[in-house]
Short mmCIF file of C-alpha atoms in Angstrom, two decimals:
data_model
loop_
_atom_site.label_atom_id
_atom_site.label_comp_id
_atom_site.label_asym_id
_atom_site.label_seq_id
_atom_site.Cartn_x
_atom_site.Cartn_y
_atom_site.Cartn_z
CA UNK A 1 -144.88 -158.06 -15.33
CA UNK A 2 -147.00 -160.86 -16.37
CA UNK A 3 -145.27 -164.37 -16.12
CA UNK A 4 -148.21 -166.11 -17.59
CA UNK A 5 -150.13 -164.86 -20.58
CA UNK A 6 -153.47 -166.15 -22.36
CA UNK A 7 -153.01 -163.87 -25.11
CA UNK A 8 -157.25 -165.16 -26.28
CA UNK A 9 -159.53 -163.46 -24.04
CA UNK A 10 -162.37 -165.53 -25.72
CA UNK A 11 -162.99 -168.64 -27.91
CA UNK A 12 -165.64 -169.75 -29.65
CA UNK A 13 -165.76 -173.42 -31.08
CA UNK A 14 -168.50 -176.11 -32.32
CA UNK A 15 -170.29 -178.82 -30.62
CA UNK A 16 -167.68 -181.85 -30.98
CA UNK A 17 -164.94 -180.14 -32.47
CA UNK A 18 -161.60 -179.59 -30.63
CA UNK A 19 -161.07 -176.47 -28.39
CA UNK A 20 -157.31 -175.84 -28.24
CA UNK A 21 -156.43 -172.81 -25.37
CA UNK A 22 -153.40 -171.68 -24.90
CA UNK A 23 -150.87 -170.51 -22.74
CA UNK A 24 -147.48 -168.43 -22.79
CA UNK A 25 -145.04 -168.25 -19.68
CA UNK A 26 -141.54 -166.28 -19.06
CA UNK A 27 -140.47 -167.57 -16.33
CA UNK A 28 -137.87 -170.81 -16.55
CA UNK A 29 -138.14 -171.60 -12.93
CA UNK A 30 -141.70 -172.49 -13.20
CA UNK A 31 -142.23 -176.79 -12.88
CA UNK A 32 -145.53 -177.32 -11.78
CA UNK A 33 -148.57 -175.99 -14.72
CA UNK A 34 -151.89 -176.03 -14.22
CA UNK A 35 -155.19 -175.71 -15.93
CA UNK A 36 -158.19 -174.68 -13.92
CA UNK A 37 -162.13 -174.04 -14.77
CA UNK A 38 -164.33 -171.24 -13.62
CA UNK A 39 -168.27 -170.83 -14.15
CA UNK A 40 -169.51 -167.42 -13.05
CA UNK A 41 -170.23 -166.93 -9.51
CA UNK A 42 -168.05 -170.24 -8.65
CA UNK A 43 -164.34 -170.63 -8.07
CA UNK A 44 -162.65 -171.97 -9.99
CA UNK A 45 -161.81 -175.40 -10.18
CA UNK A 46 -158.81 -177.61 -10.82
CA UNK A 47 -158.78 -179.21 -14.59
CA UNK A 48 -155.90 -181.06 -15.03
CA UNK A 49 -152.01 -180.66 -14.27
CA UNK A 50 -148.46 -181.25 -16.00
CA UNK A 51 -145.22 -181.36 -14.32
CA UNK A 52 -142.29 -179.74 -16.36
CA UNK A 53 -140.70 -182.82 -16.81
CA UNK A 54 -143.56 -184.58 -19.01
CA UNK A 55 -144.73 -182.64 -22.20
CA UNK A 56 -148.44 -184.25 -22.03
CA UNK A 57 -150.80 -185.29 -19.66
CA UNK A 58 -154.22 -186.63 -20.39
CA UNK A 59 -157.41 -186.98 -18.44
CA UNK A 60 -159.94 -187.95 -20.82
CA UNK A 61 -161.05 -185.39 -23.15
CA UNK A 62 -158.73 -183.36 -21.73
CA UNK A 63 -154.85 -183.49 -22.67
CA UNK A 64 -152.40 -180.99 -21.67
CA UNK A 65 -149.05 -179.72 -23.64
CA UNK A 66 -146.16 -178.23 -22.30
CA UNK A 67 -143.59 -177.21 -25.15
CA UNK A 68 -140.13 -175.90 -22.17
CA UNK A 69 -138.22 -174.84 -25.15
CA UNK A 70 -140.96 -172.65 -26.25
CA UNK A 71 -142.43 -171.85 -22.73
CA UNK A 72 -145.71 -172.49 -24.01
CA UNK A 73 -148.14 -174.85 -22.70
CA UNK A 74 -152.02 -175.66 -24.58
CA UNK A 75 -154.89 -177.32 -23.45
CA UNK A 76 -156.55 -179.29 -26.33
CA UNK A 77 -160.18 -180.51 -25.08
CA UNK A 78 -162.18 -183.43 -27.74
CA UNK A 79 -164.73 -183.58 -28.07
CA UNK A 80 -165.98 -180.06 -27.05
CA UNK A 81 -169.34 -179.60 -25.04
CA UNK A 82 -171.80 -176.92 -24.07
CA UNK A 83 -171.03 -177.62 -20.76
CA UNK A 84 -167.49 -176.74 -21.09
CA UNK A 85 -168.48 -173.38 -22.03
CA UNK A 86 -166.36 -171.42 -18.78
CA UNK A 87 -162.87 -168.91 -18.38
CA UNK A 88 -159.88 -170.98 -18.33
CA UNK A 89 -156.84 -170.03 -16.34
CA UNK A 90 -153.41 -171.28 -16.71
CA UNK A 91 -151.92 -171.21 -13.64
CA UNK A 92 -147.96 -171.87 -12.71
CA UNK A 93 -146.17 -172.51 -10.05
CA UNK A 94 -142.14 -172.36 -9.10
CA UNK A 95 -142.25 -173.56 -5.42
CA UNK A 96 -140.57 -176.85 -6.05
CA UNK A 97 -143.02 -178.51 -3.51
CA UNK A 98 -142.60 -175.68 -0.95
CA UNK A 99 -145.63 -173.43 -1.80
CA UNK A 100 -148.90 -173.63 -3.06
CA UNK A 101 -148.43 -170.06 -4.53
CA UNK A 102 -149.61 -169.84 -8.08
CA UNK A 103 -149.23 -167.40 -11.13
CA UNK A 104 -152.20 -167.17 -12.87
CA UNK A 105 -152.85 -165.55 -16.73
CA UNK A 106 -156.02 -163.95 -17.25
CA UNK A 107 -158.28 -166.45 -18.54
CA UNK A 108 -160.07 -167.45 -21.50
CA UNK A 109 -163.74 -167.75 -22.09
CA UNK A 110 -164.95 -170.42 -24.20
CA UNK A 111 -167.87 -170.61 -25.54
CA UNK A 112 -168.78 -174.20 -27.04
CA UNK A 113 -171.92 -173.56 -29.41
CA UNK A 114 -174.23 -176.11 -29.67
CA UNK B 1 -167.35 -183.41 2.67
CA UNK B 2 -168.33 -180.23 2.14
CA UNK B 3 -166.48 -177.78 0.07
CA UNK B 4 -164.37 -174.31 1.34
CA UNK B 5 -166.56 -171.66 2.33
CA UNK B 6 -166.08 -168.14 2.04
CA UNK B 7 -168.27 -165.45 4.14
CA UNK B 8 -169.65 -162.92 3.37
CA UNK B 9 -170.81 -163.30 0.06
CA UNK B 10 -171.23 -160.24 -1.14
CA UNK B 11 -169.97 -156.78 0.70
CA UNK B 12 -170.29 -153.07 0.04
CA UNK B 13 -168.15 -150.68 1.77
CA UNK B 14 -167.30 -147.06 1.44
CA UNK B 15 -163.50 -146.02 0.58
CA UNK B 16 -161.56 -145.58 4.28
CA UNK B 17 -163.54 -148.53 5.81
CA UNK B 18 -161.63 -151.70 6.92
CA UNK B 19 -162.77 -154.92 5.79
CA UNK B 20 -162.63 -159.17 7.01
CA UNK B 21 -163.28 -161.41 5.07
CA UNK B 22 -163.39 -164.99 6.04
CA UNK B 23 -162.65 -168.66 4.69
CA UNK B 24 -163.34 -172.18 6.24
CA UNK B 25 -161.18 -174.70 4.11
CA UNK B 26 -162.19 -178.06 3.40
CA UNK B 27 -162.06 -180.28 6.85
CA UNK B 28 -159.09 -181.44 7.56
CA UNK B 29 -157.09 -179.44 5.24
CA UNK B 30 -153.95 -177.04 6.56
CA UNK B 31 -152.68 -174.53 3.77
CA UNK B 32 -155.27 -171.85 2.76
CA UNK B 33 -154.14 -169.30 0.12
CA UNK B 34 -156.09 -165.76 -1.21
CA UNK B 35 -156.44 -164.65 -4.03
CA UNK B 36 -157.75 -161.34 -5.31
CA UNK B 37 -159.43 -161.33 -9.08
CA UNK B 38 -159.95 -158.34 -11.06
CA UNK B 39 -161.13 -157.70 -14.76
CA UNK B 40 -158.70 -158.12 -16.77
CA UNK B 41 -155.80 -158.84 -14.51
CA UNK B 42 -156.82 -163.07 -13.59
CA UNK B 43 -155.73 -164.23 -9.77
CA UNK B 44 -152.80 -162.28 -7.61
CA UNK B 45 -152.00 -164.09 -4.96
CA UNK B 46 -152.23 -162.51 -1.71
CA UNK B 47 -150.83 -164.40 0.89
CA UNK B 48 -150.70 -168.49 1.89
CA UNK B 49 -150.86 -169.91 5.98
CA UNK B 50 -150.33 -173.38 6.98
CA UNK B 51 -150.47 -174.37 10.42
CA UNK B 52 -151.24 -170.69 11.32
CA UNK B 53 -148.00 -169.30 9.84
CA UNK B 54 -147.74 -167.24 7.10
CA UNK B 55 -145.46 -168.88 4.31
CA UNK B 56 -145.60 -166.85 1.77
CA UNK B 57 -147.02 -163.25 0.44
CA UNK B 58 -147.39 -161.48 -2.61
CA UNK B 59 -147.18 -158.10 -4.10
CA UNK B 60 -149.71 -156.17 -1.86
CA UNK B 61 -149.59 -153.37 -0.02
CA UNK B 62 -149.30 -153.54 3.68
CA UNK B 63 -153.54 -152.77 3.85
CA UNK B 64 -153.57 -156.17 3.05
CA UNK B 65 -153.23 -158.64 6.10
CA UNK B 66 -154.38 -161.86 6.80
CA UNK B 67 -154.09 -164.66 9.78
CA UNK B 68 -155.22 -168.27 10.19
CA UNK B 69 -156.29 -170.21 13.67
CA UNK B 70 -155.67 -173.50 15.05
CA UNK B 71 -158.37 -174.71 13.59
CA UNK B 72 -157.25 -173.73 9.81
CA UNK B 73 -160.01 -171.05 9.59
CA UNK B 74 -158.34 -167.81 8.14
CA UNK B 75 -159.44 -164.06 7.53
CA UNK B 76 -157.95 -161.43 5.44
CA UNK B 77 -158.09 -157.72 6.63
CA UNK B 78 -158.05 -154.69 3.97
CA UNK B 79 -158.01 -151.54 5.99
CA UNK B 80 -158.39 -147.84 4.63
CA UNK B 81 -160.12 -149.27 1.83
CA UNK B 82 -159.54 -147.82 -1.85
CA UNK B 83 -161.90 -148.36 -4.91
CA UNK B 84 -159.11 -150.14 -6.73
CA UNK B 85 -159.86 -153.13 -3.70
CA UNK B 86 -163.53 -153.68 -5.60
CA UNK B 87 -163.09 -157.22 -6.44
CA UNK B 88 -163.75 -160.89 -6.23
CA UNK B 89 -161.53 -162.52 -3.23
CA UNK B 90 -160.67 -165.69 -3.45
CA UNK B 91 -159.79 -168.59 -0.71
CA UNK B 92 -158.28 -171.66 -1.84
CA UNK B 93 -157.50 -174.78 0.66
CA UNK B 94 -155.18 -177.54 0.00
CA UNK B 95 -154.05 -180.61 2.17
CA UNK B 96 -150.65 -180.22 2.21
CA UNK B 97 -147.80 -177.31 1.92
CA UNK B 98 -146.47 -177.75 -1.67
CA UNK B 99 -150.03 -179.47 -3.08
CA UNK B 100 -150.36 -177.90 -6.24
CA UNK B 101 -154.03 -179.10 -6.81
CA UNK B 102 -156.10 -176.60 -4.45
CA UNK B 103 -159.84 -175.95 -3.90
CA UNK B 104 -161.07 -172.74 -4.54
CA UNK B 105 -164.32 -171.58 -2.32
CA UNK B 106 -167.34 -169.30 -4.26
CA UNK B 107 -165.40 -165.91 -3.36
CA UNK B 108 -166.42 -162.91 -1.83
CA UNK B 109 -167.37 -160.20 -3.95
CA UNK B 110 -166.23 -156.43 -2.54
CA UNK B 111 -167.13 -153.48 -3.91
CA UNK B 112 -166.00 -150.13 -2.34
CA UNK B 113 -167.77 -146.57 -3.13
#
């Protein structure tokens, strides 16, 4: 059963347009989400994070979305760049503090054409 | 400081083999987590250690075993290996139990034949 979907294996958007990626969850328990990068042959690395009681966090050109009601989170990055071209996983987590466990969906792989 | 470090690389093994793996977190950090990635199916998590216990494990078969030492080093152990194991393994350090925000290492990429 898969708690955390990216229903878009891939995206492709524009130089300086707005890549929007998103996420779907089932679980209710979950409070921590979190949005992480991965290049090929790298691990991945953490993007940006949203606890579940805020529905945004920004960092930059980065701003996250969490929507509880709809258990759907997004990650909206302006102005796009070639060098954000990576997977994106959504990752959450339902430790409360307790556990660094997280459930990951199975990516996304933007493309950002020049 | 440098980054978490995951050895070997690379690994080829033939199906009924036994496998470690090994991960040196970032210094001075306690929790270190694995995570298998296959096609299609993103990160499971394995199993998580901080200060050499095991605190948590996921949905893996008992092939799957892992330990970490005083000094926060850990391995993971696959034994009687199957070619549904072929994939990336992943070993992410954190400071803290309950830090959300981890650092992944480069992986080590196992294929079995």
């Amino acid at each position: 059963d898969q708690q955390v979907k990216q229903n878009s294996p891939s995206l492709s958007v524009q130089e300086g347009r707005i890549s929007i990626l998103n996420c779907d969850y089932t679980n209710s328990m979950f409070d921590y989400f979190l949005w992480y990068k991965k290049y090929p042959a790298e691990g991945p690395t953490f993007l940006i994070s949203i606890s579940s009681i805020k529905d945004k966090n920004e960092d930059g050109r980065f701003t996250v979305f969490l929507n509880k009601s709809a258990k759907h989170l997004s990650l909206h990055i302006v102005p796009s760049q070639p060098g954000d071209s990576a997977v994106y996983f959504c990752a959450a987590s339902a430790g409360g503090g307790a556990t660094n466990k997280l459930i990951f969906g199975t990516g996304t792989l933007l493309a950002v054409q020049p | 400081k440098a980054g978490v470090t995951q050895t070997p690389r690379y690994l080829i093994k033939t199906r009924g083999q036994q496998v470690t793996l090994s991960c040196s977190p970032i210094s001075g950090h306690r929790s270190v987590s694995w995570y298998q990635q296959t096609p299609g199916q993103g990160l499971q998590f394995l199993f998580e250690y901080f200060s050499e216990t095991q605190r948590n494990k996921g949905n893996f078969p008992g092939r799957f075993s892992g330990r970490q030492f005083s000094n926060s080093r850990s391995e993971m152990n696959v034994s009687t290996l199957e070619l549904g194991d072929s994939a990336l393994y992943l070993c992410a350090s954190s400071s803290l139990q309950g830090s959300y925000e981890q650092y992944f290492g480069p992986g080590t990429r196992l294929t079995v034949t």
